[in-house]
Short mmCIF file of C-alpha atoms in Angstrom, two decimals:
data_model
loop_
_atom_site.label_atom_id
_atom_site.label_comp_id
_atom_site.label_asym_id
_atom_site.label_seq_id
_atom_site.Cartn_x
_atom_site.Cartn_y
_atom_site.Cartn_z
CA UNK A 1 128.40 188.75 137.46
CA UNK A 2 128.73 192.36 138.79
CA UNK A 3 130.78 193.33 135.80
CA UNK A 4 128.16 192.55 133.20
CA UNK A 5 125.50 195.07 132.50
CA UNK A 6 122.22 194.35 131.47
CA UNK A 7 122.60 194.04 128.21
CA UNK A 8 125.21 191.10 128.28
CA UNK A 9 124.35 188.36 127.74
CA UNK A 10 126.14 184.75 129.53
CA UNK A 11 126.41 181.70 127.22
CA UNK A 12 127.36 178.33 129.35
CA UNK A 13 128.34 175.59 126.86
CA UNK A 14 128.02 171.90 127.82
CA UNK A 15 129.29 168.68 126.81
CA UNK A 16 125.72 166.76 125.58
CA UNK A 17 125.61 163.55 126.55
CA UNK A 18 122.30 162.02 126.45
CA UNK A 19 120.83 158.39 125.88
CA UNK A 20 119.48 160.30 121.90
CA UNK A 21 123.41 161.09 121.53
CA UNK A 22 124.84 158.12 122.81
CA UNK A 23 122.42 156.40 120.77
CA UNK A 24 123.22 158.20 117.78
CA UNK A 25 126.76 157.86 118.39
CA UNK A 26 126.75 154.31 118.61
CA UNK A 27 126.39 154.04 114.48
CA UNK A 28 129.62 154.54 112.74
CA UNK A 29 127.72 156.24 110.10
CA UNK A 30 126.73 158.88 111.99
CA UNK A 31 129.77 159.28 114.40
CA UNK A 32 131.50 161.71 111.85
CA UNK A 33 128.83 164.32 112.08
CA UNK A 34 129.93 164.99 115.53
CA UNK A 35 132.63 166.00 114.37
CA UNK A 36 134.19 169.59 115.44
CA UNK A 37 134.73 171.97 112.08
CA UNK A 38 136.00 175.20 111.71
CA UNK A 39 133.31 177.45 110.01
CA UNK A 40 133.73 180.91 108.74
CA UNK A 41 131.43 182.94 110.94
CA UNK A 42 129.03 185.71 109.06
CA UNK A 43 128.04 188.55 110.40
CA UNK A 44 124.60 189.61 109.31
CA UNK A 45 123.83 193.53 109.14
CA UNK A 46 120.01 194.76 109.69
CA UNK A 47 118.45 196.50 107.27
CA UNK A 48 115.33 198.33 108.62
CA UNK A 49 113.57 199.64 105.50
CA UNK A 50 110.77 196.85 104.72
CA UNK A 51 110.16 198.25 100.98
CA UNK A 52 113.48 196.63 99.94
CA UNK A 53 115.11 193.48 100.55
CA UNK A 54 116.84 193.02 103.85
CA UNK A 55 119.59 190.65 105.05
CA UNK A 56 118.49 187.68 108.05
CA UNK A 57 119.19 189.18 111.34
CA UNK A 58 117.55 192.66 110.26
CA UNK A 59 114.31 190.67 109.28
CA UNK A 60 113.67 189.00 112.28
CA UNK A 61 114.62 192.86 113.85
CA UNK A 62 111.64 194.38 110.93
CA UNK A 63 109.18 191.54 111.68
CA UNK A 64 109.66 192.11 116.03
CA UNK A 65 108.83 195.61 115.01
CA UNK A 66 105.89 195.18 112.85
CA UNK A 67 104.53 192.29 114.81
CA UNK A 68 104.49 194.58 118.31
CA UNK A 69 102.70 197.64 116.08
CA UNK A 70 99.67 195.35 114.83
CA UNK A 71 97.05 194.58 117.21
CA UNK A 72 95.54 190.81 117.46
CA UNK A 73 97.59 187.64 117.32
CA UNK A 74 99.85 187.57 114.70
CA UNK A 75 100.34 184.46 112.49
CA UNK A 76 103.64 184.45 110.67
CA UNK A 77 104.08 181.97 107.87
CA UNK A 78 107.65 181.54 106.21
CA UNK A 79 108.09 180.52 103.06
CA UNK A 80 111.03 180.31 100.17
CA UNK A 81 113.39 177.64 98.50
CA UNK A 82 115.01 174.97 99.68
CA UNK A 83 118.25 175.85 101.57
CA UNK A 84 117.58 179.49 101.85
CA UNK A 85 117.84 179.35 105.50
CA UNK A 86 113.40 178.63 106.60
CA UNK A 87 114.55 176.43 109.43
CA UNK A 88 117.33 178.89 110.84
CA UNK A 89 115.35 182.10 110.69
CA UNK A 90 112.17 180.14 112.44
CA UNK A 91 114.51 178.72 115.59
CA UNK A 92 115.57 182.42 115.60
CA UNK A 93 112.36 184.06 115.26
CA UNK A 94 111.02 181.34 117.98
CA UNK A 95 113.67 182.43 120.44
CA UNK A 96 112.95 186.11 120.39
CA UNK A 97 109.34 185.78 120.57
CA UNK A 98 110.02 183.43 124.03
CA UNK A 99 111.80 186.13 125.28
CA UNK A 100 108.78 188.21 125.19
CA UNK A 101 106.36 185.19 125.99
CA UNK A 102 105.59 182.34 127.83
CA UNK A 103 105.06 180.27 124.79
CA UNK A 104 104.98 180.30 121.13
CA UNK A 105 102.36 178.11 118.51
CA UNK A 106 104.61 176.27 115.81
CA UNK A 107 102.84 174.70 112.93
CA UNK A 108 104.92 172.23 110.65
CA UNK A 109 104.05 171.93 107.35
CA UNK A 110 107.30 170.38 105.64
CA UNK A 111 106.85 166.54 105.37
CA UNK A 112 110.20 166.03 104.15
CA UNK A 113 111.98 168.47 106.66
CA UNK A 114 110.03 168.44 109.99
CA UNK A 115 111.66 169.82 113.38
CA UNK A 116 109.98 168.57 116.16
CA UNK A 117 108.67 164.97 114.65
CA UNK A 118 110.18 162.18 112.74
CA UNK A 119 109.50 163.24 109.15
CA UNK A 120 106.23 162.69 106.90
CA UNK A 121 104.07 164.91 109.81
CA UNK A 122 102.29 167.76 110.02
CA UNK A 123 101.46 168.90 113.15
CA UNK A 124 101.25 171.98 116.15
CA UNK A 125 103.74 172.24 118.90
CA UNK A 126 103.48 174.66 121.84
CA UNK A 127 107.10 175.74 122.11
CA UNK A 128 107.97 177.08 125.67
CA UNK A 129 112.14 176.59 125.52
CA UNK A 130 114.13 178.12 123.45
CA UNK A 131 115.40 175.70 120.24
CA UNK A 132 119.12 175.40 120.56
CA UNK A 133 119.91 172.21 118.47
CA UNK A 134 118.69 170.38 115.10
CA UNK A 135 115.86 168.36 114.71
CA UNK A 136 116.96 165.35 116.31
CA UNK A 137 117.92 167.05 119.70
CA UNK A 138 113.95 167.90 120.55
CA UNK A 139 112.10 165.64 119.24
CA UNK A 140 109.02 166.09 121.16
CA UNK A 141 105.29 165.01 121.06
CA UNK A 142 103.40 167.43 119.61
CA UNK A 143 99.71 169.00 120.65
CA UNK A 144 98.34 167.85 117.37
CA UNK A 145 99.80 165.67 115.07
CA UNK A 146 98.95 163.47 111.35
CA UNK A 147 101.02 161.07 109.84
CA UNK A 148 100.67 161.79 105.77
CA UNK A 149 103.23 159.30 105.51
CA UNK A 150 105.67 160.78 102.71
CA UNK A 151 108.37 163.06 102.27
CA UNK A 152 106.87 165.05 99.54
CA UNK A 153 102.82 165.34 98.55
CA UNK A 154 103.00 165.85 94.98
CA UNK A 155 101.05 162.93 94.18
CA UNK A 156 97.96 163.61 96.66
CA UNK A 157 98.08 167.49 97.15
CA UNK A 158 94.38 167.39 97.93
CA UNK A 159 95.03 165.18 100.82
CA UNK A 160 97.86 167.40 101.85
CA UNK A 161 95.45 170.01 102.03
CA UNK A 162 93.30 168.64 103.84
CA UNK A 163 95.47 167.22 106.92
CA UNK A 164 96.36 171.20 107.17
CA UNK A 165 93.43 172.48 107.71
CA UNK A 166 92.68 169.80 109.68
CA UNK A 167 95.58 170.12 112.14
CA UNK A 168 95.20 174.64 111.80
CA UNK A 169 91.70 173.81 113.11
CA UNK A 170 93.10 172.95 116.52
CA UNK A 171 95.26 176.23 116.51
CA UNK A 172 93.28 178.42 119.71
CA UNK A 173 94.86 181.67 118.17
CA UNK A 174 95.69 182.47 121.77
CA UNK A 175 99.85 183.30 121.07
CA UNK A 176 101.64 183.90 118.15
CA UNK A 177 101.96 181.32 115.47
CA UNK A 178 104.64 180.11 113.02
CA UNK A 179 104.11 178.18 110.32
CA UNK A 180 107.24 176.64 108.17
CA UNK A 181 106.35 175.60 104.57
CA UNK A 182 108.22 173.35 102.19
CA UNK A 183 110.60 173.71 99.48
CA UNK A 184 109.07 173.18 97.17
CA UNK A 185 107.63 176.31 95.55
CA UNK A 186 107.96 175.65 91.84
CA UNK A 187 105.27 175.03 89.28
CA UNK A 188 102.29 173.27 91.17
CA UNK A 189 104.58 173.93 94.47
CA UNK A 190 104.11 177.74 94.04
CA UNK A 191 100.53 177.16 93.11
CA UNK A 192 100.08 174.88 96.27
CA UNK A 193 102.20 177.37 98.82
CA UNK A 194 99.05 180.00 97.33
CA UNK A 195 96.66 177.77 98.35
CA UNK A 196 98.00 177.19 101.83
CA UNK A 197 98.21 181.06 102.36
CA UNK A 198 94.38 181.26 101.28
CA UNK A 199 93.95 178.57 103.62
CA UNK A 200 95.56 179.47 106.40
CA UNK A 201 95.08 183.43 106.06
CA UNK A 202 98.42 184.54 107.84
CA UNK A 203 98.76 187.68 108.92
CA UNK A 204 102.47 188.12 108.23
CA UNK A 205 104.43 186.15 105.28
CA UNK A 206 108.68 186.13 105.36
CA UNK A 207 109.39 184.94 101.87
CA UNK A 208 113.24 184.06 102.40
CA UNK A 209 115.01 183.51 98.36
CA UNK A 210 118.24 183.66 97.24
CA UNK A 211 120.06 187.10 96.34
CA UNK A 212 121.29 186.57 92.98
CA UNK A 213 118.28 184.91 91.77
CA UNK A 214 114.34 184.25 91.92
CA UNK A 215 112.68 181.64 92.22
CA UNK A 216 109.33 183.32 93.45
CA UNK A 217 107.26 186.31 92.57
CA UNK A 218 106.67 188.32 95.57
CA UNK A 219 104.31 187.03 97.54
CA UNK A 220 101.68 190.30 97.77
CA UNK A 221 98.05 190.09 99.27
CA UNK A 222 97.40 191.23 95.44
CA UNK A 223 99.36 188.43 94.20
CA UNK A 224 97.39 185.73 96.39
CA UNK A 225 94.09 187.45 95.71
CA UNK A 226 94.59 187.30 92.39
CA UNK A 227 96.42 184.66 91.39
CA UNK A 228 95.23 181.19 90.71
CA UNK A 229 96.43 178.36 93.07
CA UNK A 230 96.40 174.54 92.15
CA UNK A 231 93.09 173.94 94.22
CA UNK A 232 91.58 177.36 93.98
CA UNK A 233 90.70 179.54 91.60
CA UNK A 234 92.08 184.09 91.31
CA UNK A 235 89.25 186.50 92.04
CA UNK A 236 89.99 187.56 88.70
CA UNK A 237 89.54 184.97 86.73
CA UNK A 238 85.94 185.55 86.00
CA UNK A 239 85.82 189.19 86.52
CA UNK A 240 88.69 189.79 83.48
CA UNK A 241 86.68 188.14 81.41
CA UNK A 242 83.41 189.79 82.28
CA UNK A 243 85.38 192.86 81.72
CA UNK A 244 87.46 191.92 78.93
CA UNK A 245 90.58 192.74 80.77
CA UNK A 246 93.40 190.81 79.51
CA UNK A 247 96.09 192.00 81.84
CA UNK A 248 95.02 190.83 84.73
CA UNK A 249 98.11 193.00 86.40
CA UNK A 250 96.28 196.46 85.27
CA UNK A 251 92.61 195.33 86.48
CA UNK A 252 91.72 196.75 89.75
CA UNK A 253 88.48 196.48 91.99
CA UNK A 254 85.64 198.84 91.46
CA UNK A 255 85.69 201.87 93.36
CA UNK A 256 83.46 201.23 96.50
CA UNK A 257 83.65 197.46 96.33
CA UNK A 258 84.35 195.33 99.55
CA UNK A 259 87.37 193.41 99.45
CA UNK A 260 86.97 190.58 101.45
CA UNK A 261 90.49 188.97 100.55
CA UNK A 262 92.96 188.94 103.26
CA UNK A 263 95.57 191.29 103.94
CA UNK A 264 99.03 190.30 104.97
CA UNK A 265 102.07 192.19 105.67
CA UNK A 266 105.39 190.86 103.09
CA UNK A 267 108.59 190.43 104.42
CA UNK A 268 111.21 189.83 101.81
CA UNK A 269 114.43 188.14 103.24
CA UNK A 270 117.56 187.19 101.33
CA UNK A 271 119.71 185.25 103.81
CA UNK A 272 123.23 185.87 104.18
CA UNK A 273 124.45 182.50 105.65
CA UNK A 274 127.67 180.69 104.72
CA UNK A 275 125.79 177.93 102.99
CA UNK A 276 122.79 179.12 102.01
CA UNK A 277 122.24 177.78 98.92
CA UNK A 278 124.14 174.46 99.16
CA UNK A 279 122.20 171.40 98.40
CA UNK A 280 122.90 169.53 102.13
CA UNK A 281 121.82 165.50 102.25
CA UNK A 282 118.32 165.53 103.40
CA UNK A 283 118.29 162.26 103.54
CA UNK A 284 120.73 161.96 106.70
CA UNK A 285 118.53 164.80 108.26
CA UNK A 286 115.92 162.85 108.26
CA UNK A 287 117.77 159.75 109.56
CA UNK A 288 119.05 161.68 112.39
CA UNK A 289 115.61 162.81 113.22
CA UNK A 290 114.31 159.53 113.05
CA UNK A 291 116.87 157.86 115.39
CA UNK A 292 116.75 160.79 117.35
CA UNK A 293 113.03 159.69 117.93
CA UNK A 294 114.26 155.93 118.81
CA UNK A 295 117.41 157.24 120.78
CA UNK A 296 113.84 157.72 123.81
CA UNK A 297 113.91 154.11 124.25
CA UNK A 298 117.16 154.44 125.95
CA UNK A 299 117.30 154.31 129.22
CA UNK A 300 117.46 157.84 131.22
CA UNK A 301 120.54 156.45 133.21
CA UNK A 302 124.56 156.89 131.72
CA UNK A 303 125.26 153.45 131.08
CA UNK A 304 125.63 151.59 127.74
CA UNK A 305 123.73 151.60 124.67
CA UNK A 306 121.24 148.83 123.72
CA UNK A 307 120.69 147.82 120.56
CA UNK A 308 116.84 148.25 119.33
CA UNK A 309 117.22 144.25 118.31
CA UNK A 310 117.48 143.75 122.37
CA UNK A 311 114.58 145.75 123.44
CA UNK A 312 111.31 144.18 124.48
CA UNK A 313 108.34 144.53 121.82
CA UNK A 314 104.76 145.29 123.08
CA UNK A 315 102.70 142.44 121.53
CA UNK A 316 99.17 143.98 119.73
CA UNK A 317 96.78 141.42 118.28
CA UNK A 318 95.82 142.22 114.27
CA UNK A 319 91.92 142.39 115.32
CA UNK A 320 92.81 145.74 117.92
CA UNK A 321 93.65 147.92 115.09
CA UNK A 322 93.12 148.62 111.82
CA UNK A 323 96.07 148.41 109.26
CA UNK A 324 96.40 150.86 105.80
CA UNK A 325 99.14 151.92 103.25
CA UNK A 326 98.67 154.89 102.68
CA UNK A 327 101.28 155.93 99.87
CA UNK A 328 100.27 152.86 97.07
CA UNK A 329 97.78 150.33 96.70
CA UNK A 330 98.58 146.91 98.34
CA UNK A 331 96.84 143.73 97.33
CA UNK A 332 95.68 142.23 101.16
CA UNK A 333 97.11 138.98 100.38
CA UNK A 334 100.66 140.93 100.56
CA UNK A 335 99.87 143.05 103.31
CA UNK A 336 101.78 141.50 105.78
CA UNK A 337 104.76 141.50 103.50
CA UNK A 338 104.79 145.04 103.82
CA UNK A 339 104.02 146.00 107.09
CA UNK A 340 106.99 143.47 108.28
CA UNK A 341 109.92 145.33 109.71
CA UNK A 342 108.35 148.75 109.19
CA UNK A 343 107.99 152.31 110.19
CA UNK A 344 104.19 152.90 110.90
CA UNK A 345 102.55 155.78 112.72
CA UNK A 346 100.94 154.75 115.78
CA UNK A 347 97.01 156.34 115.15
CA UNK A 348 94.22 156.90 116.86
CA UNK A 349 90.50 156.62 114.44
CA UNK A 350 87.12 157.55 116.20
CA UNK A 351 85.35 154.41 114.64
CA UNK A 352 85.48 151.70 116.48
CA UNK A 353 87.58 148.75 115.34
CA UNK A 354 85.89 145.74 115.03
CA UNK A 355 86.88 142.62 113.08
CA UNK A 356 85.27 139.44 113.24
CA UNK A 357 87.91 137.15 112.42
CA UNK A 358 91.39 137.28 113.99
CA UNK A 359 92.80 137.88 110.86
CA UNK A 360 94.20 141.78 110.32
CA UNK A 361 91.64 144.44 109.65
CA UNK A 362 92.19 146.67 106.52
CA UNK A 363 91.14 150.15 105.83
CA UNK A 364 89.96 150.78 102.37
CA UNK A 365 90.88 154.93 102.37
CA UNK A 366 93.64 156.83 104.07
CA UNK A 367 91.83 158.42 107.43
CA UNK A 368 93.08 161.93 108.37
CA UNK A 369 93.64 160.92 112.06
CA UNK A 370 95.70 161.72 115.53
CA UNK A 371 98.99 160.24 115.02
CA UNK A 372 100.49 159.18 118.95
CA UNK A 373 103.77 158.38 117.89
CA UNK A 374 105.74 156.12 115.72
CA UNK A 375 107.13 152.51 116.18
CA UNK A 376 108.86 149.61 114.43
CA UNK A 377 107.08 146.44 113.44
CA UNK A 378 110.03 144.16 114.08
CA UNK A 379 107.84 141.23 113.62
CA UNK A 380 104.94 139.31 112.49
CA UNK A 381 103.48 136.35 114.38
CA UNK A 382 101.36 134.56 111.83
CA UNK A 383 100.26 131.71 114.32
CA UNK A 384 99.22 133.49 117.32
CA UNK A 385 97.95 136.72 114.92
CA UNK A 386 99.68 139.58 117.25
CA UNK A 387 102.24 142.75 115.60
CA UNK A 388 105.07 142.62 117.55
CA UNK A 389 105.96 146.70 117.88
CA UNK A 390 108.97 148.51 119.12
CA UNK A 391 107.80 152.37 120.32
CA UNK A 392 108.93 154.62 123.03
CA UNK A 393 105.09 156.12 122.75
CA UNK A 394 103.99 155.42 126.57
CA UNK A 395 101.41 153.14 127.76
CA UNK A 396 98.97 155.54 128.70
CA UNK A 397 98.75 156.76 124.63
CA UNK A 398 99.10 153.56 123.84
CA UNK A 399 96.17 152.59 124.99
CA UNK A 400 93.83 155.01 122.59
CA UNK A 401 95.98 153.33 119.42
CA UNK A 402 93.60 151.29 116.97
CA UNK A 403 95.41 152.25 113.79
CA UNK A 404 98.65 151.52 111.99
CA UNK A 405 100.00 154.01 109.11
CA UNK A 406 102.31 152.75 106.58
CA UNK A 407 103.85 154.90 104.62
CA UNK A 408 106.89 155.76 102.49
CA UNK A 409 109.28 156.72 105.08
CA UNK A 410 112.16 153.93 105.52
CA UNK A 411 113.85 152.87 108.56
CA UNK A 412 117.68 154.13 108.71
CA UNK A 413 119.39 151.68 107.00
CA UNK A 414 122.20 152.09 109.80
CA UNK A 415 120.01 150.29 112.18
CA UNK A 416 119.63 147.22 110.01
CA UNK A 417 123.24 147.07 108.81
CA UNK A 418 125.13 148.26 112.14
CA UNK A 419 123.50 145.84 114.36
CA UNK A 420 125.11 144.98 117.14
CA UNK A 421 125.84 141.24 118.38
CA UNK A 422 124.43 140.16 115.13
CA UNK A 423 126.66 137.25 114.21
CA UNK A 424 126.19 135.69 110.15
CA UNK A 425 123.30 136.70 108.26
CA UNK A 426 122.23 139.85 109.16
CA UNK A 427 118.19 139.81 109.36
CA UNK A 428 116.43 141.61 106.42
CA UNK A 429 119.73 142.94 105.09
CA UNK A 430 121.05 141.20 101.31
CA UNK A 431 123.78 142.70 99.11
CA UNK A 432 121.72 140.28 95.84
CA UNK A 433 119.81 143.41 95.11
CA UNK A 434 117.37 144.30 91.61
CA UNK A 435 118.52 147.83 90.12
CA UNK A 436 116.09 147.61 87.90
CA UNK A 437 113.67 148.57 90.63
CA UNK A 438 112.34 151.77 90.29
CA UNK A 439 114.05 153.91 92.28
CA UNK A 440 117.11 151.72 93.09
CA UNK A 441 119.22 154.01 91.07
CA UNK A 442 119.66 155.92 94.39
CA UNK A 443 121.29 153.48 96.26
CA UNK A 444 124.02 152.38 93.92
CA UNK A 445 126.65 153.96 96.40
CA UNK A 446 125.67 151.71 99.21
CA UNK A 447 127.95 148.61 100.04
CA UNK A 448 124.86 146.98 101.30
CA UNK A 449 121.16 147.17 99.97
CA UNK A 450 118.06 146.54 101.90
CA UNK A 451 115.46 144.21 100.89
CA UNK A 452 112.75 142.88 103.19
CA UNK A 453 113.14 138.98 103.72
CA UNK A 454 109.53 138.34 104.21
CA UNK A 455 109.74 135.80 108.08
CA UNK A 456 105.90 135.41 108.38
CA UNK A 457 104.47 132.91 105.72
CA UNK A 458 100.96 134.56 104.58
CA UNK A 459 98.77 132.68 102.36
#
C-alpha cells in the first residue's frame, strides 16, 4: 500500500456468489447472461463549458461543480430517451455524491425500468453504498414505495401523477435527491416529463439525448414556464392572448413583474457509451429484476437451490385483505381467475378491512397506498377461503398487509417453464395457445406459451 499515493485508487474484484445469483443461475435462460464478453472500452473526455453540450464523465464533473456552488439541497432530476445512458450516469452520479456524504435520496419514477424494486413502482430509497451492479443485484426495500402496477402509464397519466407526488411528499429534503424519469418523452411523454418538473420543482435537470439527433427541446426554466404540459396549462397561454402575442417565443414578462416560476439549472449531456442508442430487451431486465427479488427466499447459507414450487406458502384468509385489479376492469365472478398464480403487491390501506362474509373483499377504485413488498399467489383454496402466497416480505411487515395489487406485470415465464422436479404436465404452462389474443403477437418466438389453467372452481 505504501507505493500508492492518495490519489490511487484499489479495486478488489470478487467472484459473486450469492443465493440471488445462484438463483438466477439455476434457469437456463438466464445462464448465458453471465457470460464473460469482450467489450470495447470508451474513454469519455470532460467538457467543462455548461453553455454547450458535454460528453458523460465531464457532466457528472459540471454538475459536482455547480451542485457544491449553490446553496440549499439540491434536487437533480435526469431525464432523456430511452437508451441514452439515465441509469448509468445516475449509479455514477450516486457514487460521487457518497463520497462526499453519508447518504444520498433516490426517487424512481420509471415503472418499466426501476433499480432498486421489481418493476411497475415508484418509490424513495436512501442510498448509503455505492451501486456497483444492475438492478437485480440490490434489490432493496425502499423508504417509500406504490405499486402502480404497469410498465408504462399512458393509459392513466393522472394516476401516475398522483402516486408521485404522493411518494415526493415523503422526501425530508434533508440530502441531495435524484430523481430518474422514463423514456418516454415523446408527444404526451414530453408533455407529461413537463408536468413532473412543475411538480416536482428540481433544482437541477441533466437532459441526457443522443448526439446526432433530438428528440427533445431543451429543457429551459423558460421552456417549462411556458410551455403547456398534458395536465397543466403555460403561463402564457392566457397572457398571449390578452396581449395578442402570437409567438409565444418573443413574449416576455412585464418589466417589474414577479416571477414566481421555478428556476432550474440545465445540464445538457450527450453520452458517449458503446451502446448508447441500442434498443437492449427490456423485457429480460425486468425478469432479472424480478427474480432477483425472489432469489431473497433463498436461504443465506451456500448450499443448493430450491425451487419456488418447494417453498412453504404463508396461508391469508380472503376476509384479511382487500383484493383490486388495478390495470382493467374484472367482473367479481372472475376474480379469482385472475388473481390465481399471480404477481400482486403486498399493500398496506388505512381503512380498515372488514368483510362480512368469508368470501374475498373487492375494492371498487385503485388506492394510492404503501406497497411492503411483492409475492406470488401460487394458489387458491376455494373451500377453506385462504390465498396461499409465496413472499420473502418478513413477518413483521407482513403483519400491516390488508391489500393485494394486481396488476400487469407477469411472472418470468422461466419460473413456470424451468421448473424443477416437475414430472408430465407442467402446472399452468400449455403450448394450445390463441394468437388472436391481443397482444399474443409478442410471444410467437416462444416454444412454450403461458396460459393460466384456472385450479380453484369459482361460481
Amino acid at each position: 500500500m505504501a507505493r500508492f499515493s492518495p490519489d490511487c485508487a484499489v479495486v478488489l474484484l470478487e467472484h459473486l456468489d450469492t443465493p440471488v445469483t445462484r438463483f438466477l443461475l439455476s434457469h437456463p435462460s438466464l445462464s448465458r447472461s453471465f457470460e464473460p464478453q469482450v467489450r470495447r472500452q470508451c474513454l469519455l473526455r470532460p467538457v467543462p463549458s455548461p453553455h454547450r453540450p458535454c460528453r458523460a464523465s465531464g457532466g457528472l464533473h459540471t454538475l459536482l461543480f455547480f451542485l457544491e456552488e449553490d446553496e440549499g439541497v439540491p434536487v437533480v432530476l435526469v431525464c432523456g430517451p430511452k437508451n441514452t445512458g439515465k441509469s448509468t450516469f445516475n449509479r455514477y452520479l450516486i457514487n460521487l455524491l457518497l463520497n462526499r456524504l453519508p447518504v444520498v435520496e433516490y426517487m424512481e419514477c420509471d415503472i418499466g425500468q426501476a433499480e432498486f424494486t421489481p418493476p411497475g413502482c415508484i418509490s424513495l430509497s436512501s442510498i448509503t453504498e455505492p451501486i456497483l451492479g444492475p438492478p437485480f443485484t440490490h434489490q432493496q426495500m425502499p423508504g417509500k414505495m406504490v405499486y402502480y402496477g404497469q410498465t408504462s402509464c399512458e393509459q392513466d397519466t393522472e394516476r401516475y401523477l398522483d402516486v408521485v407526488k404522493y411518494v415526493f411528499s415523503y422526501y425530508k429534503k434533508e440530502v441531495p435527491l435524484v430523481i430518474n424519469t422514463m423514456g418516454w418523452v415523446k408527444g404526451e411523454g414530453l408533455l407529461l416529463l413537463i408536468d413532473i418538473i412543475r411538480l416536482l420543482s428540481p433544482s437541477h435537470i441533466v437532459q441526457m439525448d443522443m448526439c446526432d439527433w433530438k428528440v427533445m427541446p431543451p429543457l429551459t426554466s423558460e421552456h417549462i414556464h411556458f410551455s403547456a404540459g398534458l395536465h397543466t396549462k403555460g403561463k402564457q397561454q392566457s397572457k398571449c392572448k390578452q396581449l395578442g402575442v402570437g409567438n409565444m417565443e418573443s413574449w416576455k414578462y412585464p418589466e417589474g413583474e414577479d416571477v414566481s416560476a421555478p428556476q432550474h439549472k440545465l445540464l445538457y449531456v450527450h453520452p458517449e457509451f458503446p451502446r448508447a442508442g441500442v434498443r437492449v430487451h427490456s423485457s429480460i431486465l425486468r425478469d432479472m429484476s424480478i427474480l432477483g427479488y425472489l432469489g431473497h427466499l433463498q436461504s443465506p447459507d451456500i448450499g443448493a437451490v430450491l425451487p419456488l414450487h418447494s417453498l412453504v406458502p404463508y396461508q391469508v384468509p380472503f376476509n384479511a385483505v382487500a383484493l383490486r385489479v388495478v390495470h382493467t376492469d374484472v367482473a367479481p365472478s372472475n376474480i379469482m381467475y385472475a388473481v390465481n398464480a399471480s404477481w400482486v403487491g403486498l399493500c398496506c390501506i388505512p381503512e380498515e378491512v372488514r368483510c362480512q362474509t368469508e368470501g374475498p373483499v373487492l375494492l371498487t377504485q385503485t388506492p394510492i397506498c404503501d406497497c411492503l413488498g411483492f409475492g406470488i399467489v401460487r394458489g387458491v383454496d376455494m373451500e377453506k377461503k385462504l390465498y396461499h402466497i409465496l413472499t420473502p416480505v418478513p413477518p413483521a411487515n407482513l403483519r400491516l398487509v390488508n391489500c393485494l395489487l394486481l396488476g400487469n406485470i407477469a411472472i418470468p415465464s422461466c419460473v413456470l417453464v424451468g421448473q424443477q422436479g416437475i414430472e408430465g404436465e407442467i402446472p399452468y404452462v400449455t403450448s394450445d395457445y390463441n394468437y388472436s389474443i391481443m397482444g399474443s403477437g409478442k410471444l410467437r418466438k416462444k416454444k412454450q406459451h403461458l396460459k393460466r389453467r384456472f385450479e380453484c372452481d369459482y361460481p
